[in-house]
Amino acid sequence: MALTLHGGRPGTDYDAAWWRSVFGLLGECFPGLPGGAATAEALGFPWADQTTPFTLSEQGRTVAHVGVLAHPMRLDGRAAVVAGVHAVGTTEAWRRRGLARRLLGEALDWVDERFALAKLHTDLPEVYAPHGFRVVPTHRFRTPPQPPAQVQKRLLQPLRHAADADLLRSLLRLRTPASNRCATADPGWLELTVAALSGALSSGFWHIESHNAIVALGEEAGGALILDVIAPEPPPLAVVMGAAGAADRPVLWSFSPELSCDRAEAIPTPPEAGVLMVRGDWPLGEPFGISPLWEH
Ligand SMILES: CC(C)(COP(=O)(O)OP(=O)(O)OC[C@H]1O[C@@H](n2cnc3c(N)ncnc32)[C@H](O)[C@@H]1OP(=O)(O)O)[C@@H](O)C(=O)NCCC(=O)NCCS
């Protein structure tokens, strides 16, 4: 059975029926993804607006998909737009027959004409290594102990309260990237889509009104993981640590906190968090981290 290839056109070129078929596949490969994408769309960030899809279909049914994002970042002190490979999936009956390999080849030919650098996050580096991707070690960071400030913080409920959604979107738009070494600079579509997919939207974003800041928090290895600091001006370290509730449990940063503290200790990211792979000249030599909210 011959398969039909689509690819290289913006996601917005395709109609709702075409996307329903893609989300049928993606829901099979990544349970919860269609629901998370619908939530992100309700917040103003439709999936199709940001991705360039590459698909193979059999009689109108999508059987394999590779997406490419244009991810604006702060990287090694400079603005950069990096190709982000995402949502790579093949339906079970077609696995191990070279479909992902073929689509990655198509997608990377397209990427090579437009981007100097590509990246992705995965638990399966074997799939990507033959395409020139290599693992780059990432780190979590521990800042020196210090008494955390008493901060008033409030959990945002962007899915329940329109004013909280507005506040989150507006601070994402106005923010300074959270690190100069490596941070997202997207105006919200990546971070809120990933947060919708992971569930962090309802439990992770804390507003600190006194500093016009949001601290996004998650959990890792029994402690708090700082996922992001979203603010026009980064708040002082003690304020972030106060928001993380630092007194009685370990706190790690998922990205380099050099804007708040230049004496942080770098700790390798645990292997169960998956790996960052890059293709092209990765500019950073010194330790850096990448928040789970900025991965795809
Ligand atoms: C991973 C996935 C996309 C692979 O798709 P596929 O069409 O079966 O991949 P291909 O047949 O093109 O495989 C190409 C190569 O990738 C590697 N590979 C594929 N699946 C693999 C797996 N599950 N584990 C390790 N390596 C794998 C192999 O080297 C393979 O070559 P080989 O078959 O000659 O050994 C598919 O199994 C899938 O959809 N899984 C669920 C979703 C997922 O985990 N996606 C990846 C997220 S980063």
Tab-separated table of C-alpha atoms and ligand atoms in Angstrom:
chain	number	residue	atom	x	y	z
A	1	MET	CA	0.000	0.000	0.000
A	2	ALA	CA	1.513	3.341	-1.093
A	3	LEU	CA	1.623	6.007	1.587
A	4	THR	CA	0.890	9.682	0.902
A	5	LEU	CA	3.454	12.223	2.067
A	6	HIS	CA	2.576	15.727	3.250
A	7	GLY	CA	5.194	18.154	4.460
A	8	GLY	CA	6.854	21.538	4.317
A	9	ARG	CA	3.672	23.606	4.498
A	10	PRO	CA	2.571	25.543	7.585
A	11	GLY	CA	0.112	23.765	9.873
A	12	THR	CA	-2.472	26.436	9.143
A	13	ASP	CA	-2.637	25.260	5.484
A	14	TYR	CA	-4.539	22.125	6.510
A	15	ASP	CA	-8.233	21.841	7.342
A	16	ALA	CA	-9.906	20.569	10.512
A	17	ALA	CA	-10.524	17.047	9.114
A	18	TRP	CA	-6.834	16.678	8.246
A	19	TRP	CA	-5.835	17.758	11.759
A	20	ARG	CA	-8.410	15.388	13.324
A	21	SER	CA	-6.617	12.518	11.624
A	22	VAL	CA	-3.217	13.774	12.864
A	23	PHE	CA	-4.525	14.138	16.425
A	24	GLY	CA	-5.964	10.600	16.177
A	25	LEU	CA	-2.406	9.357	15.627
A	26	LEU	CA	-0.837	11.683	18.209
A	27	GLY	CA	-3.414	10.627	20.828
A	28	GLU	CA	-2.453	7.011	20.196
A	29	CYS	CA	1.280	7.747	20.550
A	30	PHE	CA	1.009	10.314	23.374
A	31	PRO	CA	-2.194	9.825	25.400
A	32	GLY	CA	-3.434	13.191	26.638
A	33	LEU	CA	-1.831	15.193	23.822
A	34	PRO	CA	-5.070	16.070	21.958
A	35	GLY	CA	-6.689	17.259	25.218
A	36	GLY	CA	-3.632	19.345	26.121
A	37	ALA	CA	-3.528	20.860	22.637
A	38	ALA	CA	-7.237	21.762	22.912
A	39	THR	CA	-6.569	23.450	26.267
A	40	ALA	CA	-3.684	25.450	24.785
A	41	GLU	CA	-5.935	26.471	21.892
A	42	ALA	CA	-8.592	27.676	24.352
A	43	LEU	CA	-5.876	29.888	25.882
A	44	GLY	CA	-5.155	31.407	22.477
A	45	PHE	CA	-2.357	29.140	21.229
A	46	PRO	CA	-3.610	26.755	18.500
A	47	TRP	CA	-1.179	23.906	17.746
A	48	ALA	CA	-1.453	24.403	13.974
A	49	ASP	CA	-0.221	28.018	14.205
A	50	GLN	CA	3.276	27.031	15.335
A	51	THR	CA	4.159	23.774	13.645
A	52	THR	CA	5.171	22.605	10.193
A	53	PRO	CA	3.884	19.028	10.016
A	54	PHE	CA	5.338	16.140	8.004
A	55	THR	CA	3.017	13.146	7.744
A	56	LEU	CA	2.481	9.848	5.993
A	57	SER	CA	-1.086	8.669	5.530
A	58	GLU	CA	-2.794	5.538	4.278
A	59	GLN	CA	-6.165	6.145	2.589
A	60	GLY	CA	-6.615	9.425	4.467
A	61	ARG	CA	-5.580	8.034	7.865
A	62	THR	CA	-2.406	9.543	9.299
A	63	VAL	CA	0.041	6.774	10.234
A	64	ALA	CA	3.213	8.766	11.017
A	65	HIS	CA	4.047	12.354	12.017
A	66	VAL	CA	7.059	14.606	12.627
A	67	GLY	CA	6.507	18.289	13.488
A	68	VAL	CA	8.950	21.199	13.306
A	69	LEU	CA	8.672	24.350	15.432
A	70	ALA	CA	10.575	27.614	15.046
A	71	HIS	CA	11.643	28.116	18.665
A	72	PRO	CA	12.831	31.623	19.615
A	73	MET	CA	15.484	31.319	22.317
A	74	ARG	CA	18.134	33.130	24.270
A	75	LEU	CA	21.284	31.118	23.667
A	76	ASP	CA	24.809	31.980	24.806
A	77	GLY	CA	23.791	35.620	25.330
A	78	ARG	CA	22.162	36.049	21.918
A	79	ALA	CA	18.732	35.754	20.344
A	80	ALA	CA	18.406	32.627	18.204
A	81	VAL	CA	15.624	30.763	16.425
A	82	VAL	CA	16.192	27.030	16.625
A	83	ALA	CA	14.272	24.322	14.734
A	84	GLY	CA	12.438	22.222	17.306
A	85	VAL	CA	11.554	18.686	16.229
A	86	HIS	CA	8.456	17.532	18.119
A	87	ALA	CA	5.602	15.006	18.325
A	88	VAL	CA	7.401	12.211	16.452
A	89	GLY	CA	5.068	9.215	16.257
A	90	THR	CA	4.144	6.200	14.126
A	91	THR	CA	0.993	4.110	14.582
A	92	GLU	CA	1.711	0.748	16.195
A	93	ALA	CA	0.938	-1.421	13.156
A	94	TRP	CA	3.471	0.512	11.061
A	95	ARG	CA	6.379	0.672	13.544
A	96	ARG	CA	9.909	-0.496	12.709
A	97	ARG	CA	9.265	-0.146	8.978
A	98	GLY	CA	11.217	3.071	8.466
A	99	LEU	CA	8.366	5.620	8.548
A	100	ALA	CA	9.859	7.835	11.268
A	101	ARG	CA	13.224	7.569	9.507
A	102	ARG	CA	11.674	8.717	6.227
A	103	LEU	CA	9.770	11.633	7.785
A	104	LEU	CA	12.791	12.773	9.795
A	105	GLY	CA	14.777	12.798	6.538
A	106	GLU	CA	12.106	14.930	4.852
A	107	ALA	CA	11.771	17.276	7.815
A	108	LEU	CA	15.528	17.752	8.217
A	109	ASP	CA	16.019	18.515	4.506
A	110	TRP	CA	13.442	21.274	5.022
A	111	VAL	CA	15.111	22.420	8.265
A	112	ASP	CA	18.566	22.565	6.659
A	113	GLU	CA	17.384	25.209	4.198
A	114	ARG	CA	16.089	27.445	6.991
A	115	PHE	CA	17.881	26.885	10.316
A	116	ALA	CA	21.492	26.566	11.483
A	117	LEU	CA	20.546	24.514	14.535
A	118	ALA	CA	17.907	21.932	15.454
A	119	LYS	CA	17.064	20.382	18.806
A	120	LEU	CA	14.675	17.955	20.459
A	121	HIS	CA	14.031	16.220	23.756
A	122	THR	CA	13.678	12.436	23.896
A	123	ASP	CA	13.897	9.179	25.804
A	124	LEU	CA	14.908	7.386	22.569
A	125	PRO	CA	18.175	8.926	21.285
A	126	GLU	CA	18.676	5.859	19.033
A	127	VAL	CA	15.915	7.120	16.739
A	128	TYR	CA	17.639	10.476	16.125
A	129	ALA	CA	21.386	9.724	16.255
A	130	PRO	CA	21.470	8.392	12.642
A	131	HIS	CA	20.119	11.802	11.538
A	132	GLY	CA	23.050	13.738	12.986
A	133	PHE	CA	21.540	14.569	16.404
A	134	ARG	CA	23.848	14.210	19.404
A	135	VAL	CA	23.153	14.296	23.132
A	136	VAL	CA	24.232	17.472	24.937
A	137	PRO	CA	24.448	17.116	28.734
A	138	THR	CA	22.138	19.409	30.696
A	139	HIS	CA	22.177	20.374	34.357
A	140	ARG	CA	20.007	21.284	37.283
A	141	PHE	CA	21.387	24.002	39.590
A	142	ARG	CA	21.559	24.416	43.366
A	143	THR	CA	21.948	27.931	44.753
A	144	PRO	CA	23.802	28.491	48.074
A	145	PRO	CA	21.669	28.228	51.235
A	146	GLN	CA	20.255	31.491	52.463
A	147	PRO	CA	17.197	32.507	54.444
A	148	PRO	CA	14.313	32.714	51.974
A	149	ALA	CA	12.271	35.918	51.974
A	150	GLN	CA	8.698	35.817	53.212
A	151	VAL	CA	6.685	36.205	50.040
A	152	GLN	CA	2.980	36.402	49.420
A	153	LYS	CA	2.236	34.074	46.541
A	154	ARG	CA	-0.992	33.013	44.885
A	155	LEU	CA	-1.590	29.955	42.705
A	156	LEU	CA	-2.846	31.078	39.297
A	157	GLN	CA	-5.863	29.220	37.892
A	158	PRO	CA	-5.727	30.184	34.209
A	159	LEU	CA	-8.178	27.445	33.217
A	160	ARG	CA	-10.819	28.684	35.650
A	161	HIS	CA	-10.302	32.450	35.789
A	162	ALA	CA	-9.939	34.558	32.656
A	163	ALA	CA	-8.089	37.251	34.625
A	164	ASP	CA	-5.408	34.716	35.653
A	165	ALA	CA	-5.032	33.565	32.030
A	166	ASP	CA	-4.630	37.218	30.973
A	167	LEU	CA	-2.033	37.846	33.662
A	168	LEU	CA	-0.026	34.774	32.655
A	169	ARG	CA	-0.143	35.623	28.943
A	170	SER	CA	0.796	39.238	29.552
A	171	LEU	CA	3.808	38.446	31.766
A	172	LEU	CA	4.969	35.821	29.245
A	173	ARG	CA	4.826	38.513	26.563
A	174	LEU	CA	6.709	41.079	28.656
A	175	ARG	CA	9.236	38.778	30.237
A	176	THR	CA	13.006	38.848	30.164
A	177	PRO	CA	14.335	35.375	29.218
A	178	ALA	CA	15.034	33.543	32.483
A	179	SER	CA	18.670	32.840	31.603
A	180	ASN	CA	21.155	34.359	29.200
A	181	ARG	CA	22.825	30.991	28.648
A	182	CYS	CA	19.779	29.026	27.521
A	183	ALA	CA	16.115	29.974	27.872
A	184	THR	CA	12.952	30.119	25.871
A	185	ALA	CA	12.047	33.488	24.373
A	186	ASP	CA	8.691	32.413	22.980
A	187	PRO	CA	5.850	34.755	23.881
A	188	GLY	CA	3.875	31.968	25.535
A	189	TRP	CA	2.795	29.452	22.906
A	190	LEU	CA	5.471	26.877	23.729
A	191	GLU	CA	5.398	27.261	27.493
A	192	LEU	CA	1.600	27.210	27.801
A	193	THR	CA	1.198	24.310	25.364
A	194	VAL	CA	3.756	22.242	27.291
A	195	ALA	CA	2.135	23.277	30.589
A	196	ALA	CA	-1.273	22.230	29.236
A	197	LEU	CA	0.138	18.854	28.143
A	198	SER	CA	1.892	18.220	31.471
A	199	GLY	CA	-0.854	19.460	33.809
A	200	ALA	CA	1.399	22.233	35.179
A	201	LEU	CA	-1.174	24.841	34.126
A	202	SER	CA	-3.395	24.136	37.124
A	203	SER	CA	-0.752	23.545	39.782
A	204	GLY	CA	2.513	25.185	38.766
A	205	PHE	CA	2.250	28.949	38.240
A	206	TRP	CA	2.569	31.153	41.343
A	207	HIS	CA	2.070	34.895	41.139
A	208	ILE	CA	4.183	37.167	43.327
A	209	GLU	CA	2.385	40.450	43.004
A	210	SER	CA	4.976	42.462	44.958
A	211	HIS	CA	7.599	41.709	42.262
A	212	ASN	CA	5.358	41.519	39.161
A	213	ALA	CA	6.613	37.975	38.703
A	214	ILE	CA	5.419	34.420	38.255
A	215	VAL	CA	7.489	31.530	39.570
A	216	ALA	CA	6.615	28.185	37.948
A	217	LEU	CA	7.266	25.205	40.190
A	218	GLY	CA	7.282	21.444	39.746
A	219	GLU	CA	8.520	18.449	41.715
A	220	GLU	CA	11.548	16.242	41.151
A	221	ALA	CA	13.168	13.644	43.414
A	222	GLY	CA	11.206	14.714	46.470
A	223	GLY	CA	12.065	18.387	46.197
A	224	ALA	CA	10.880	21.480	44.373
A	225	LEU	CA	12.069	22.159	40.828
A	226	ILE	CA	11.997	25.767	39.661
A	227	LEU	CA	10.609	25.536	36.134
A	228	ASP	CA	10.603	29.209	35.228
A	229	VAL	CA	10.770	32.758	36.532
A	230	ILE	CA	8.525	34.907	34.355
A	231	ALA	CA	9.022	38.615	34.917
A	232	PRO	CA	10.120	41.793	33.124
A	233	GLU	CA	12.919	42.087	35.735
A	234	PRO	CA	14.173	38.921	37.477
A	235	PRO	CA	13.273	39.132	41.200
A	236	PRO	CA	16.011	38.719	43.846
A	237	LEU	CA	17.157	35.179	44.642
A	238	ALA	CA	15.611	35.238	48.141
A	239	VAL	CA	12.201	36.016	46.628
A	240	VAL	CA	12.362	33.100	44.191
A	241	MET	CA	13.522	30.775	46.972
A	242	GLY	CA	10.760	32.095	49.221
A	243	ALA	CA	8.218	31.314	46.498
A	244	ALA	CA	9.666	27.802	46.180
A	245	GLY	CA	9.097	27.240	49.926
A	246	ALA	CA	12.760	26.544	50.424
A	247	ALA	CA	13.108	26.259	54.197
A	248	ASP	CA	12.302	22.571	54.703
A	249	ARG	CA	12.946	20.806	51.405
A	250	PRO	CA	15.530	20.765	48.632
A	251	VAL	CA	15.079	23.169	45.754
A	252	LEU	CA	16.764	22.867	42.366
A	253	TRP	CA	16.620	25.143	39.341
A	254	SER	CA	15.901	23.501	36.002
A	255	PHE	CA	17.847	26.226	34.164
A	256	SER	CA	20.947	28.295	34.856
A	257	PRO	CA	20.042	30.887	37.534
A	258	GLU	CA	22.940	33.228	36.699
A	259	LEU	CA	20.597	36.235	36.461
A	260	SER	CA	19.779	35.794	40.169
A	261	CYS	CA	22.923	34.113	41.505
A	262	ASP	CA	26.387	33.627	40.004
A	263	ARG	CA	27.530	30.963	42.502
A	264	ALA	CA	25.204	28.071	41.699
A	265	GLU	CA	26.392	24.463	41.689
A	266	ALA	CA	25.632	22.477	38.494
A	267	ILE	CA	24.284	18.930	38.957
A	268	PRO	CA	23.707	16.564	36.008
A	269	THR	CA	20.030	16.252	35.031
A	270	PRO	CA	18.752	12.802	36.113
A	271	PRO	CA	18.603	10.304	33.217
A	272	GLU	CA	14.894	9.625	33.798
A	273	ALA	CA	14.227	13.224	32.647
A	274	GLY	CA	15.271	12.243	29.077
A	275	VAL	CA	17.961	13.955	27.018
A	276	LEU	CA	18.463	17.070	24.919
A	277	MET	CA	19.750	16.323	21.422
A	278	VAL	CA	21.063	18.945	19.023
A	279	ARG	CA	22.074	18.993	15.363
A	280	GLY	CA	24.395	21.753	14.134
A	281	ASP	CA	26.823	23.948	16.082
A	282	TRP	CA	25.629	24.136	19.674
A	283	PRO	CA	27.266	27.317	21.003
A	284	LEU	CA	27.374	26.616	24.739
A	285	GLY	CA	30.387	25.110	26.503
A	286	GLU	CA	29.527	25.926	30.102
A	287	PRO	CA	26.872	24.094	32.137
A	288	PHE	CA	23.303	25.055	31.320
A	289	GLY	CA	19.835	23.683	31.926
A	290	ILE	CA	16.611	23.612	29.985
A	291	SER	CA	13.311	23.727	31.814
A	292	PRO	CA	10.828	20.920	31.128
A	293	LEU	CA	8.433	23.753	30.182
A	294	TRP	CA	10.730	24.769	27.316
A	295	GLU	CA	11.223	21.279	25.872
A	296	HIS	CA	9.214	19.712	23.085
B	1	LIG	C1	9.651	5.975	18.289
B	1	LIG	C2	8.784	5.837	17.057
B	1	LIG	C3	8.387	7.200	16.560
B	1	LIG	C4	9.617	5.127	15.968
B	1	LIG	O1	8.860	5.118	14.762
B	1	LIG	P1	9.120	4.028	13.628
B	1	LIG	O2	8.406	4.471	12.408
B	1	LIG	O3	8.829	2.692	14.160
B	1	LIG	O4	10.704	4.182	13.449
B	1	LIG	P2	11.585	3.613	12.238
B	1	LIG	O5	11.046	2.286	11.782
B	1	LIG	O6	11.734	4.664	11.206
B	1	LIG	O7	12.946	3.367	12.996
B	1	LIG	C5	14.159	3.926	12.578
B	1	LIG	C6	15.216	3.543	13.609
B	1	LIG	O8	14.916	4.144	14.881
B	1	LIG	C7	15.293	3.228	15.919
B	1	LIG	N1	14.099	2.876	16.709
B	1	LIG	C8	12.800	2.861	16.301
B	1	LIG	N2	11.992	2.552	17.327
B	1	LIG	C9	12.783	2.377	18.402
B	1	LIG	C10	12.537	2.051	19.767
B	1	LIG	N3	11.296	1.871	20.234
B	1	LIG	N4	13.596	1.941	20.597
B	1	LIG	C11	14.849	2.142	20.138
B	1	LIG	N5	15.148	2.469	18.849
B	1	LIG	C12	14.126	2.568	18.000
B	1	LIG	C13	15.927	2.040	15.252
B	1	LIG	O9	17.304	2.283	15.116
B	1	LIG	C14	15.264	2.067	13.914
B	1	LIG	O10	15.991	1.411	12.930
B	1	LIG	P3	15.822	-0.212	12.751
B	1	LIG	O11	14.348	-0.502	12.720
B	1	LIG	O12	16.519	-0.446	11.449
B	1	LIG	O13	16.484	-0.818	13.947
B	1	LIG	C15	7.529	4.961	17.351
B	1	LIG	O14	7.920	3.764	17.998
B	1	LIG	C16	6.509	5.652	18.242
B	1	LIG	O15	5.632	6.345	17.744
B	1	LIG	N6	6.588	5.475	19.577
B	1	LIG	C17	5.660	6.078	20.498
B	1	LIG	C18	5.864	7.574	20.579
B	1	LIG	C19	7.292	7.954	20.921
B	1	LIG	O16	7.879	7.453	21.876
B	1	LIG	N7	7.854	8.866	20.112
B	1	LIG	C20	9.209	9.353	20.273
B	1	LIG	C21	9.178	10.491	21.198
B	1	LIG	S1	10.716	11.327	21.231
